[in-house]
Amino acid sequence: MLAKRIIPCLDVNAGRVVKGVNFLGLRDAGDPIEIAKRYNDQGADELTFLDITASSDERDLILHVIEAVADQVFIPLTVGGGVRKVDDIRRLLNAGADKVGINTAAITNPDLVREAAERFGCQAIVVAVDAKAVNADNSRWEIFTHGGRRATGIDAVEWAVKMADYGAGEILLTSMDRDGTKAGFNLALTRAVADAVSVPVIASGGVGNLQHLVDGVTQGKADAVLAASIFHFGEYTVRQAKEAMREAGIEVRL
Amino acid sequence: MKVAIIDYGMGNLHSVLKSVQVVSDSGTEVFLTSDPDRVVKADKVVFPGQGAMPDCMRELRAHGLAEAVLETTRSKPFFGICVGAQLLFEHSAEGDTAGLGIFPGNVLRFGHDLHDAHGERLKVPHMGWNRVFQTRPHPLFAGIEDGERFYFVHSYHFAPDDSALSLAQSEYPERFSCIVGRNNIFATQFHTEKSHRAGLQMMKNFLAWDGCV
């Protein structure tokens, strides 16, 4: 049976892995190549790099990071952050990325997703959907941009379905109302999107312990779970996360 | 020894190149090429492929490489990966495309509305790490456990007419053939270059293989 995937996420700023500490700012967490190799050795099923570099003259640094990682790590690599046009995707794929995540640009220009999927294949295109609840009983969710500050009025479930129709091979779903809280995924949101789309869904945002990963799969019906801080801070290894999932009866690659 | 990786313009082959280089010894030259002459003069050939099969077939012909592939499959140790494996068959349902016809059989799409034994819905593409059950012994399985997981990403899979061609199967949810081979040809639906240690071991076995089974 197909294994559920565990995907560590690395935030990369100007070629270095960074992590936010209690929303107080970014701290250098090390060399992305070393960290990628460590997660690979621990049995990560894929790696995701989120490029958060703000200054445009440092944006190409991510390409060098991906090239170096792809030389040494033989598992799938996804890169997202700042992807605006087809040429951005081409450059990331040429650097060694297997998949490229499109986020805000999919909202401003949905045809980019269609064009990219036709050009590079659906398997290479991940659409990132950042959503949070817009009603009190957590049953309606909208897409938010700008780190969760700006509402778009777009229904998250309908949007995910549309993006899969446009050619997204996978949906990376982030619970924006949970991101950074360590309170676990928004499971109702995850379940609603996973049930609605025909392509795999990666759950993201809010993981604080290993039970949250289990819940994302068993209750949220996610095909993969993504986490950053629980791995970066050394609280858990990827291996421990997989063992916890296996104990809960989930198929994993160990 | 010269190992040619056939480059017909369908996506980035950096990982494929690196994954072969990392398991090769100093006397082995591994290179990407779109030159049919260099392909037929190599000692071993790796034939990758990603994206849609109609595009792959068109680009293969546009680069004048279809003949070179046919010629090398007749004589040299030959390793097809993903769409590079699908192209060896007669026909694909993806865009109603004629393949190279080296193996009798078709490439089919996974069905819609798939469910596993527990009633859980299965998504397409079939994406992730799945078990590979060896159905026939083969030198390329050396050091690889029966049921080992490899990385798959595909919506279409090959179905050989002759079950003797099938060397391994996976399940999604039905059993499907995921490695085919005959004599000097070996071809996988999964991506060895993305399958961590098991993928590298299989490629290492290929480099040591004389093409006999």
CSV table of C-alpha atoms in Angstrom, one decimal:
chain,number,residue,atom,x,y,z
A,1,MET,CA,0.0,0.0,0.0
A,2,LEU,CA,1.1,3.5,-0.7
A,3,ALA,CA,2.8,5.1,2.3
A,4,LYS,CA,1.7,8.4,3.8
A,5,ARG,CA,4.5,10.9,3.5
A,6,ILE,CA,6.3,13.0,6.0
A,7,ILE,CA,7.8,16.2,4.5
A,8,PRO,CA,10.1,18.4,6.6
A,9,CYS,CA,9.9,22.0,5.4
A,10,LEU,CA,12.9,24.4,5.3
A,11,ASP,CA,12.4,28.1,5.2
A,12,VAL,CA,15.3,29.6,3.3
A,13,ASN,CA,16.3,33.2,3.4
A,14,ALA,CA,19.2,34.4,1.2
A,15,GLY,CA,20.6,30.9,1.0
A,16,ARG,CA,20.4,30.0,4.7
A,17,VAL,CA,17.8,28.0,6.6
A,18,VAL,CA,16.0,30.3,9.1
A,19,LYS,CA,13.3,29.7,11.7
A,20,GLY,CA,11.0,32.1,13.4
A,21,VAL,CA,11.2,32.1,17.2
A,22,ASN,CA,7.8,32.9,18.8
A,23,PHE,CA,7.1,35.3,16.0
A,24,LEU,CA,9.9,37.6,17.3
A,25,GLY,CA,12.0,37.2,14.2
A,26,LEU,CA,14.2,35.0,12.2
A,27,ARG,CA,17.1,33.1,13.5
A,28,ASP,CA,19.8,31.4,11.4
A,29,ALA,CA,19.3,27.7,11.7
A,30,GLY,CA,22.1,26.6,9.5
A,31,ASP,CA,23.3,25.4,6.1
A,32,PRO,CA,20.4,24.1,4.0
A,33,ILE,CA,22.5,21.3,2.5
A,34,GLU,CA,23.5,19.9,5.8
A,35,ILE,CA,20.0,20.1,7.1
A,36,ALA,CA,18.6,18.5,4.0
A,37,LYS,CA,21.1,15.6,4.3
A,38,ARG,CA,20.2,15.1,7.9
A,39,TYR,CA,16.5,14.8,7.2
A,40,ASN,CA,17.2,12.6,4.3
A,41,ASP,CA,19.2,10.3,6.6
A,42,GLN,CA,16.4,10.3,9.1
A,43,GLY,CA,14.1,8.9,6.3
A,44,ALA,CA,12.2,12.0,5.1
A,45,ASP,CA,10.0,11.1,2.2
A,46,GLU,CA,10.4,14.4,0.4
A,47,LEU,CA,11.8,17.9,1.3
A,48,THR,CA,10.1,21.2,0.7
A,49,PHE,CA,12.0,24.5,0.6
A,50,LEU,CA,10.2,27.7,1.0
A,51,ASP,CA,12.1,30.7,-0.2
A,52,ILE,CA,11.3,33.7,1.9
A,53,THR,CA,14.1,35.9,0.6
A,54,ALA,CA,12.8,39.4,0.3
A,55,SER,CA,15.5,41.2,-1.6
A,56,SER,CA,15.5,40.6,-5.3
A,57,ASP,CA,19.3,40.5,-5.8
A,58,GLU,CA,19.5,37.5,-3.4
A,59,ARG,CA,16.7,35.5,-5.0
A,60,ASP,CA,19.0,33.4,-7.2
A,61,LEU,CA,20.7,32.0,-4.1
A,62,ILE,CA,17.9,29.5,-3.8
A,63,LEU,CA,18.9,28.0,-7.2
A,64,HIS,CA,22.4,27.3,-5.9
A,65,VAL,CA,20.9,25.7,-2.7
A,66,ILE,CA,18.7,23.4,-4.8
A,67,GLU,CA,21.5,22.5,-7.1
A,68,ALA,CA,23.7,21.5,-4.2
A,69,VAL,CA,21.0,19.5,-2.5
A,70,ALA,CA,20.0,17.7,-5.7
A,71,ASP,CA,23.5,16.6,-6.1
A,72,GLN,CA,23.5,14.7,-2.8
A,73,VAL,CA,19.9,14.0,-1.8
A,74,PHE,CA,18.0,11.4,-3.9
A,75,ILE,CA,14.4,12.0,-2.8
A,76,PRO,CA,11.8,14.4,-4.3
A,77,LEU,CA,12.4,18.2,-3.7
A,78,THR,CA,9.7,20.8,-3.8
A,79,VAL,CA,10.5,24.5,-3.9
A,80,GLY,CA,8.0,27.3,-3.4
A,81,GLY,CA,8.0,31.0,-2.6
A,82,GLY,CA,8.1,34.0,-4.9
A,83,VAL,CA,7.1,32.0,-8.0
A,84,ARG,CA,5.5,34.5,-10.4
A,85,LYS,CA,5.9,33.3,-14.0
A,86,VAL,CA,6.6,30.2,-16.1
A,87,ASP,CA,10.3,31.2,-16.3
A,88,ASP,CA,10.6,31.1,-12.5
A,89,ILE,CA,9.3,27.5,-12.6
A,90,ARG,CA,11.6,26.5,-15.4
A,91,ARG,CA,14.7,27.8,-13.5
A,92,LEU,CA,13.8,26.0,-10.3
A,93,LEU,CA,13.2,22.7,-12.2
A,94,ASN,CA,16.5,23.1,-14.1
A,95,ALA,CA,18.2,23.6,-10.8
A,96,GLY,CA,17.0,20.2,-9.6
A,97,ALA,CA,13.6,20.8,-8.1
A,98,ASP,CA,11.1,18.0,-8.9
A,99,LYS,CA,8.0,20.1,-8.0
A,100,VAL,CA,7.4,23.8,-7.8
A,101,GLY,CA,4.8,25.4,-5.5
A,102,ILE,CA,2.7,28.3,-6.7
A,103,ASN,CA,0.9,30.4,-4.2
A,104,THR,CA,-0.1,34.0,-4.6
A,105,ALA,CA,0.5,34.0,-8.3
A,106,ALA,CA,-2.1,31.3,-8.8
A,107,ILE,CA,-4.7,33.7,-7.3
A,108,THR,CA,-3.6,36.7,-9.4
A,109,ASN,CA,-3.1,34.6,-12.5
A,110,PRO,CA,-4.8,31.2,-12.4
A,111,ASP,CA,-3.8,30.5,-16.0
A,112,LEU,CA,-0.2,30.3,-14.8
A,113,VAL,CA,-1.1,27.0,-13.2
A,114,ARG,CA,-2.6,25.7,-16.4
A,115,GLU,CA,0.3,26.9,-18.5
A,116,ALA,CA,2.8,25.4,-16.1
A,117,ALA,CA,1.1,22.1,-15.9
A,118,GLU,CA,0.9,21.8,-19.7
A,119,ARG,CA,4.6,22.8,-20.0
A,120,PHE,CA,6.1,20.8,-17.2
A,121,GLY,CA,3.5,18.1,-16.4
A,122,CYS,CA,1.0,18.1,-13.5
A,123,GLN,CA,3.5,16.1,-11.4
A,124,ALA,CA,5.7,19.2,-11.2
A,125,ILE,CA,3.1,21.7,-10.1
A,126,VAL,CA,2.0,22.1,-6.5
A,127,VAL,CA,-0.6,24.8,-5.7
A,128,ALA,CA,-0.2,26.2,-2.2
A,129,VAL,CA,-3.6,27.0,-0.6
A,130,ASP,CA,-3.4,29.2,2.5
A,131,ALA,CA,-6.8,29.1,4.2
A,132,LYS,CA,-8.6,30.0,7.4
A,133,ALA,CA,-12.0,29.8,8.9
A,134,VAL,CA,-14.3,32.7,8.2
A,135,ASN,CA,-17.2,31.6,10.5
A,136,ALA,CA,-17.4,30.7,14.2
A,137,ASP,CA,-18.1,27.0,13.8
A,138,ASN,CA,-15.1,26.4,11.5
A,139,SER,CA,-17.2,25.2,8.6
A,140,ARG,CA,-16.3,27.8,5.9
A,141,TRP,CA,-12.8,28.7,4.9
A,142,GLU,CA,-11.4,31.3,2.6
A,143,ILE,CA,-8.0,31.9,0.9
A,144,PHE,CA,-5.8,34.5,2.6
A,145,THR,CA,-2.7,36.1,1.2
A,146,HIS,CA,0.1,38.1,2.7
A,147,GLY,CA,0.8,35.7,5.5
A,148,GLY,CA,-2.8,35.4,6.4
A,149,ARG,CA,-3.5,39.1,6.7
A,150,ARG,CA,-5.4,39.7,3.5
A,151,ALA,CA,-8.7,38.0,2.8
A,152,THR,CA,-9.6,37.2,-0.9
A,153,GLY,CA,-13.2,36.2,-0.5
A,154,ILE,CA,-12.4,32.9,-2.4
A,155,ASP,CA,-13.8,29.8,-0.9
A,156,ALA,CA,-10.9,27.4,-0.1
A,157,VAL,CA,-12.5,24.1,-1.0
A,158,GLU,CA,-13.8,25.5,-4.3
A,159,TRP,CA,-10.4,27.0,-5.0
A,160,ALA,CA,-8.6,23.7,-4.4
A,161,VAL,CA,-10.9,21.9,-6.7
A,162,LYS,CA,-10.4,24.6,-9.4
A,163,MET,CA,-6.6,24.4,-9.1
A,164,ALA,CA,-6.7,20.6,-9.4
A,165,ASP,CA,-8.8,21.0,-12.6
A,166,TYR,CA,-6.3,23.6,-13.9
A,167,GLY,CA,-3.6,20.9,-13.6
A,168,ALA,CA,-2.1,21.1,-10.0
A,169,GLY,CA,-0.7,17.6,-9.3
A,170,GLU,CA,-0.9,18.2,-5.6
A,171,ILE,CA,-2.4,20.7,-3.1
A,172,LEU,CA,-0.3,22.0,-0.3
A,173,LEU,CA,-2.9,23.1,2.2
A,174,THR,CA,-1.9,25.4,5.1
A,175,SER,CA,-4.2,26.1,8.0
A,176,MET,CA,-3.4,29.8,8.4
A,177,ASP,CA,-5.3,30.0,11.6
A,178,ARG,CA,-3.1,27.3,13.0
A,179,ASP,CA,0.3,28.2,11.5
A,180,GLY,CA,2.8,28.8,14.2
A,181,THR,CA,0.3,27.9,17.0
A,182,LYS,CA,1.4,24.3,17.6
A,183,ALA,CA,-2.3,23.5,18.1
A,184,GLY,CA,-2.5,21.0,15.3
A,185,PHE,CA,-3.9,21.1,11.8
A,186,ASN,CA,-7.3,22.6,11.1
A,187,LEU,CA,-8.7,19.1,10.6
A,188,ALA,CA,-12.2,20.1,9.4
A,189,LEU,CA,-10.6,22.2,6.7
A,190,THR,CA,-8.1,19.5,5.8
A,191,ARG,CA,-10.8,16.9,5.6
A,192,ALA,CA,-13.1,19.1,3.4
A,193,VAL,CA,-10.3,19.8,0.9
A,194,ALA,CA,-9.0,16.2,0.9
A,195,ASP,CA,-12.5,14.9,0.2
A,196,ALA,CA,-13.2,17.4,-2.5
A,197,VAL,CA,-10.1,17.1,-4.7
A,198,SER,CA,-9.0,14.2,-6.8
A,199,VAL,CA,-5.2,14.8,-6.3
A,200,PRO,CA,-3.1,14.3,-3.2
A,201,VAL,CA,-3.3,16.8,-0.4
A,202,ILE,CA,-0.4,17.8,1.9
A,203,ALA,CA,-1.5,19.1,5.3
A,204,SER,CA,0.5,22.0,6.8
A,205,GLY,CA,0.4,24.5,9.5
A,206,GLY,CA,0.1,24.1,13.3
A,207,VAL,CA,2.0,20.9,14.0
A,208,GLY,CA,3.2,20.8,17.6
A,209,ASN,CA,3.5,17.1,18.4
A,210,LEU,CA,3.4,13.8,16.7
A,211,GLN,CA,-0.2,13.1,17.4
A,212,HIS,CA,-1.0,16.1,15.2
A,213,LEU,CA,0.7,14.4,12.3
A,214,VAL,CA,-1.4,11.2,13.0
A,215,ASP,CA,-4.6,13.2,13.2
A,216,GLY,CA,-3.8,14.9,9.8
A,217,VAL,CA,-3.9,11.6,8.1
A,218,THR,CA,-6.5,9.7,10.1
A,219,GLN,CA,-9.0,12.6,10.6
A,220,GLY,CA,-7.9,15.1,8.0
A,221,LYS,CA,-7.4,12.4,5.3
A,222,ALA,CA,-4.3,14.1,4.1
A,223,ASP,CA,-2.0,12.1,1.8
A,224,ALA,CA,1.1,13.7,3.3
A,225,VAL,CA,1.9,15.9,6.3
A,226,LEU,CA,4.4,18.8,6.4
A,227,ALA,CA,6.1,20.2,9.4
A,228,ALA,CA,8.9,22.5,10.2
A,229,SER,CA,9.5,23.6,13.7
A,230,ILE,CA,9.1,20.2,15.5
A,231,PHE,CA,12.0,18.9,13.3
A,232,HIS,CA,14.1,22.0,13.3
A,233,PHE,CA,14.2,22.5,17.0
A,234,GLY,CA,15.3,18.8,17.5
A,235,GLU,CA,12.1,18.0,19.4
A,236,TYR,CA,11.5,15.0,17.2
A,237,THR,CA,13.3,13.2,14.4
A,238,VAL,CA,11.6,12.3,11.2
A,239,ARG,CA,12.1,8.7,12.2
A,240,GLN,CA,10.3,9.2,15.5
A,241,ALA,CA,7.4,10.8,13.6
A,242,LYS,CA,7.2,7.8,11.3
A,243,GLU,CA,7.2,5.4,14.2
A,244,ALA,CA,4.4,7.3,15.9
A,245,MET,CA,2.4,7.1,12.7
A,246,ARG,CA,3.0,3.4,12.3
A,247,GLU,CA,1.9,2.8,15.8
A,248,ALA,CA,-1.3,4.5,14.9
A,249,GLY,CA,-1.8,2.0,12.1
A,250,ILE,CA,-0.7,4.3,9.3
A,251,GLU,CA,1.4,2.9,6.4
A,252,VAL,CA,4.8,4.7,6.4
A,253,ARG,CA,8.1,4.0,4.8
A,254,LEU,CA,10.6,3.0,7.5
B,1,MET,CA,32.7,2.0,-19.6
B,2,LYS,CA,30.4,4.7,-21.2
B,3,VAL,CA,26.9,5.1,-19.9
B,4,ALA,CA,24.6,7.4,-22.0
B,5,ILE,CA,21.6,9.0,-20.5
B,6,ILE,CA,19.3,9.9,-23.3
B,7,ASP,CA,18.2,13.6,-23.2
B,8,TYR,CA,15.4,14.4,-25.6
B,9,GLY,CA,14.4,17.7,-24.0
B,10,MET,CA,11.7,16.4,-21.6
B,11,GLY,CA,12.6,18.0,-18.3
B,12,ASN,CA,15.6,18.2,-16.2
B,13,LEU,CA,17.9,15.1,-16.0
B,14,HIS,CA,20.3,16.5,-13.4
B,15,SER,CA,19.1,14.0,-10.7
B,16,VAL,CA,19.2,11.1,-13.1
B,17,LEU,CA,22.8,12.0,-14.0
B,18,LYS,CA,23.9,12.5,-10.4
B,19,SER,CA,22.2,9.3,-9.2
B,20,VAL,CA,24.2,7.3,-11.8
B,21,GLN,CA,27.4,9.1,-11.2
B,22,VAL,CA,27.2,8.6,-7.4
B,23,VAL,CA,27.2,4.8,-7.8
B,24,SER,CA,29.7,4.6,-10.6
B,25,ASP,CA,33.5,3.9,-10.3
B,26,SER,CA,36.3,6.1,-11.6
B,27,GLY,CA,36.5,4.1,-14.9
B,28,THR,CA,32.9,4.9,-15.8
B,29,GLU,CA,31.9,7.9,-17.9
B,30,VAL,CA,28.3,8.9,-17.4
B,31,PHE,CA,26.9,11.6,-19.7
B,32,LEU,CA,23.7,13.2,-20.9
B,33,THR,CA,23.3,13.2,-24.7
B,34,SER,CA,20.8,13.9,-27.4
B,35,ASP,CA,23.2,12.7,-30.1
B,36,PRO,CA,22.0,9.3,-31.5
B,37,ASP,CA,25.5,8.4,-32.5
B,38,ARG,CA,26.8,8.8,-28.9
B,39,VAL,CA,23.8,6.7,-27.7
B,40,VAL,CA,24.5,3.8,-30.0
B,41,LYS,CA,28.3,3.9,-29.2
B,42,ALA,CA,27.7,3.8,-25.4
B,43,ASP,CA,28.1,0.5,-23.5
B,44,LYS,CA,25.0,1.1,-21.4
B,45,VAL,CA,21.9,3.3,-21.9
B,46,VAL,CA,19.6,4.9,-19.4
B,47,PHE,CA,16.3,6.1,-20.9
B,48,PRO,CA,14.4,8.5,-18.6
B,49,GLY,CA,11.1,10.3,-19.3
B,50,GLN,CA,8.7,12.6,-17.5
B,51,GLY,CA,5.7,14.6,-18.5
B,52,ALA,CA,3.0,13.5,-21.0
B,53,MET,CA,3.8,10.6,-23.2
B,54,PRO,CA,2.6,12.3,-26.5
B,55,ASP,CA,5.1,15.1,-25.9
B,56,CYS,CA,7.8,12.6,-25.0
B,57,MET,CA,7.2,10.5,-28.2
B,58,ARG,CA,7.1,13.7,-30.3
B,59,GLU,CA,10.4,15.0,-28.9
B,60,LEU,CA,12.1,11.6,-29.1
B,61,ARG,CA,11.3,11.5,-32.9
B,62,ALA,CA,12.1,15.2,-33.3
B,63,HIS,CA,15.6,14.6,-31.9
B,64,GLY,CA,16.1,11.6,-34.2
B,65,LEU,CA,16.5,9.3,-31.2
B,66,ALA,CA,13.8,6.7,-31.7
B,67,GLU,CA,16.0,4.6,-34.0
B,68,ALA,CA,18.9,4.8,-31.5
B,69,VAL,CA,16.6,3.6,-28.7
B,70,LEU,CA,15.4,0.7,-30.8
B,71,GLU,CA,18.9,-0.2,-31.8
B,72,THR,CA,20.3,-0.2,-28.2
B,73,THR,CA,17.4,-2.2,-26.8
B,74,ARG,CA,18.4,-5.0,-29.2
B,75,SER,CA,21.9,-5.3,-27.7
B,76,LYS,CA,23.0,-3.2,-24.7
B,77,PRO,CA,22.1,-3.2,-21.1
B,78,PHE,CA,19.2,-0.7,-21.2
B,79,PHE,CA,17.4,0.9,-18.2
B,80,GLY,CA,14.0,2.7,-18.9
B,81,ILE,CA,12.6,5.0,-16.2
B,82,CYS,CA,8.9,6.1,-15.9
B,83,VAL,CA,7.8,7.5,-19.2
B,84,GLY,CA,11.0,6.0,-20.6
B,85,ALA,CA,9.6,2.6,-19.7
B,86,GLN,CA,6.1,3.4,-21.0
B,87,LEU,CA,7.5,4.4,-24.4
B,88,LEU,CA,8.7,0.8,-24.9
B,89,PHE,CA,5.1,-0.4,-25.2
B,90,GLU,CA,2.9,-0.4,-28.3
B,91,HIS,CA,0.3,2.1,-27.3
B,92,SER,CA,-0.7,4.6,-24.6
B,93,ALA,CA,-4.1,5.8,-23.6
B,94,GLU,CA,-2.5,9.1,-22.8
B,95,GLY,CA,-3.3,11.2,-25.9
B,96,ASP,CA,-3.9,7.9,-27.9
B,97,THR,CA,-0.2,7.7,-28.6
B,98,ALA,CA,1.7,5.0,-30.4
B,99,GLY,CA,4.8,3.9,-28.5
B,100,LEU,CA,8.0,2.2,-29.8
B,101,GLY,CA,6.4,-1.2,-29.7
B,102,ILE,CA,9.3,-3.1,-28.3
B,103,PHE,CA,7.0,-4.8,-25.7
B,104,PRO,CA,3.5,-5.9,-26.6
B,105,GLY,CA,1.0,-4.2,-24.4
B,106,ASN,CA,-0.6,-0.9,-23.5
B,107,VAL,CA,-0.2,2.0,-21.1
B,108,LEU,CA,-3.5,2.6,-19.3
B,109,ARG,CA,-4.8,5.2,-16.9
B,110,PHE,CA,-5.6,4.4,-13.3
B,111,GLY,CA,-9.3,4.2,-12.9
B,112,HIS,CA,-11.4,6.9,-11.3
B,113,ASP,CA,-12.9,6.7,-7.8
B,114,LEU,CA,-10.3,4.2,-6.5
B,115,HIS,CA,-10.5,2.9,-2.9
B,116,ASP,CA,-8.2,0.8,-0.8
B,117,ALA,CA,-9.3,-2.3,1.2
B,118,HIS,CA,-10.4,-0.1,4.1
B,119,GLY,CA,-12.6,2.1,1.9
B,120,GLU,CA,-10.2,5.0,1.9
B,121,ARG,CA,-10.1,7.0,-1.3
B,122,LEU,CA,-6.9,6.7,-3.5
B,123,LYS,CA,-5.8,9.8,-5.4
B,124,VAL,CA,-4.4,10.0,-8.9
B,125,PRO,CA,-1.6,10.7,-9.6
B,126,HIS,CA,-0.3,7.7,-7.7
B,127,MET,CA,2.3,9.7,-5.9
B,128,GLY,CA,4.7,8.6,-3.2
B,129,TRP,CA,6.5,5.5,-1.8
B,130,ASN,CA,4.9,2.2,-2.6
B,131,ARG,CA,6.0,-1.4,-2.3
B,132,VAL,CA,7.6,-3.3,-5.1
B,133,PHE,CA,7.0,-7.0,-5.1
B,134,GLN,CA,9.5,-9.0,-7.1
B,135,THR,CA,7.7,-11.6,-9.3
B,136,ARG,CA,10.8,-13.0,-11.0
B,137,PRO,CA,14.4,-13.2,-9.9
B,138,HIS,CA,16.7,-10.6,-11.7
B,139,PRO,CA,20.3,-9.6,-11.2
B,140,LEU,CA,19.1,-5.9,-10.7
B,141,PHE,CA,17.3,-7.0,-7.5
B,142,ALA,CA,20.6,-7.9,-5.7
B,143,GLY,CA,20.7,-6.3,-2.2
B,144,ILE,CA,17.0,-5.1,-2.5
B,145,GLU,CA,14.4,-6.6,-0.3
B,146,ASP,CA,11.2,-8.0,-1.8
B,147,GLY,CA,8.5,-5.4,-1.0
B,148,GLU,CA,11.0,-2.5,-0.7
B,149,ARG,CA,9.5,0.9,-1.3
B,150,PHE,CA,10.3,3.1,-4.3
B,151,TYR,CA,9.1,6.6,-5.3
B,152,PHE,CA,6.3,6.7,-7.9
B,153,VAL,CA,4.6,9.6,-9.5
B,154,HIS,CA,2.3,8.7,-12.4
B,155,SER,CA,-1.3,8.6,-13.6
B,156,TYR,CA,-0.7,5.9,-16.3
B,157,HIS,CA,0.9,2.5,-15.9
B,158,PHE,CA,2.0,-0.1,-18.4
B,159,ALA,CA,0.2,-3.5,-18.8
B,160,PRO,CA,2.3,-6.0,-20.7
B,161,ASP,CA,0.3,-8.5,-22.8
B,162,ASP,CA,2.8,-11.2,-21.9
B,163,SER,CA,3.0,-11.8,-18.1
B,164,ALA,CA,6.6,-13.1,-18.6
B,165,LEU,CA,7.7,-9.5,-19.2
B,166,SER,CA,6.6,-8.5,-15.7
B,167,LEU,CA,9.4,-8.6,-13.2
B,168,ALA,CA,7.7,-6.8,-10.3
B,169,GLN,CA,4.3,-5.5,-9.2
B,170,SER,CA,2.9,-2.8,-7.0
B,171,GLU,CA,-0.6,-2.2,-5.7
B,172,TYR,CA,-2.9,0.7,-6.2
B,173,PRO,CA,-5.3,-0.7,-5.2
B,174,GLU,CA,-5.1,-3.6,-7.8
B,175,ARG,CA,-1.8,-5.2,-8.5
B,176,PHE,CA,-0.1,-3.6,-11.5
B,177,SER,CA,3.2,-4.3,-13.2
B,178,CYS,CA,5.9,-1.8,-12.2
B,179,ILE,CA,9.0,-3.4,-13.6
B,180,VAL,CA,9.2,-5.0,-17.0
B,181,GLY,CA,12.2,-6.6,-18.7
B,182,ARG,CA,13.4,-9.0,-21.3
B,183,ASN,CA,17.0,-10.1,-21.9
B,184,ASN,CA,19.1,-6.9,-21.8
B,185,ILE,CA,16.1,-4.5,-21.2
B,186,PHE,CA,15.0,-3.5,-17.7
B,187,ALA,CA,12.4,-0.7,-17.1
B,188,THR,CA,10.7,0.7,-14.0
B,189,GLN,CA,7.6,2.8,-13.5
B,190,PHE,CA,9.1,4.3,-10.4
B,191,HIS,CA,11.9,6.8,-10.2
B,192,THR,CA,15.2,5.2,-9.1
B,193,GLU,CA,16.8,8.6,-9.0
B,194,LYS,CA,14.3,9.7,-6.3
B,195,SER,CA,14.1,6.4,-4.4
B,196,HIS,CA,16.9,7.0,-1.9
B,197,ARG,CA,19.1,4.0,-1.0
B,198,ALA,CA,17.0,1.4,-2.8
B,199,GLY,CA,17.0,3.4,-6.0
B,200,LEU,CA,20.7,3.9,-5.9
B,201,GLN,CA,21.3,0.2,-5.2
B,202,MET,CA,19.2,-0.7,-8.3
B,203,MET,CA,21.2,1.7,-10.4
B,204,LYS,CA,24.5,0.3,-9.0
B,205,ASN,CA,23.3,-3.2,-9.9
B,206,PHE,CA,22.6,-2.0,-13.4
B,207,LEU,CA,26.2,-0.7,-13.8
B,208,ALA,CA,27.5,-4.1,-12.7
B,209,TRP,CA,25.1,-6.0,-15.1
B,210,ASP,CA,26.3,-7.6,-18.2
B,211,GLY,CA,22.8,-7.6,-19.7
B,212,CYS,CA,22.2,-11.4,-19.2
B,213,VAL,CA,19.4,-12.8,-17.1
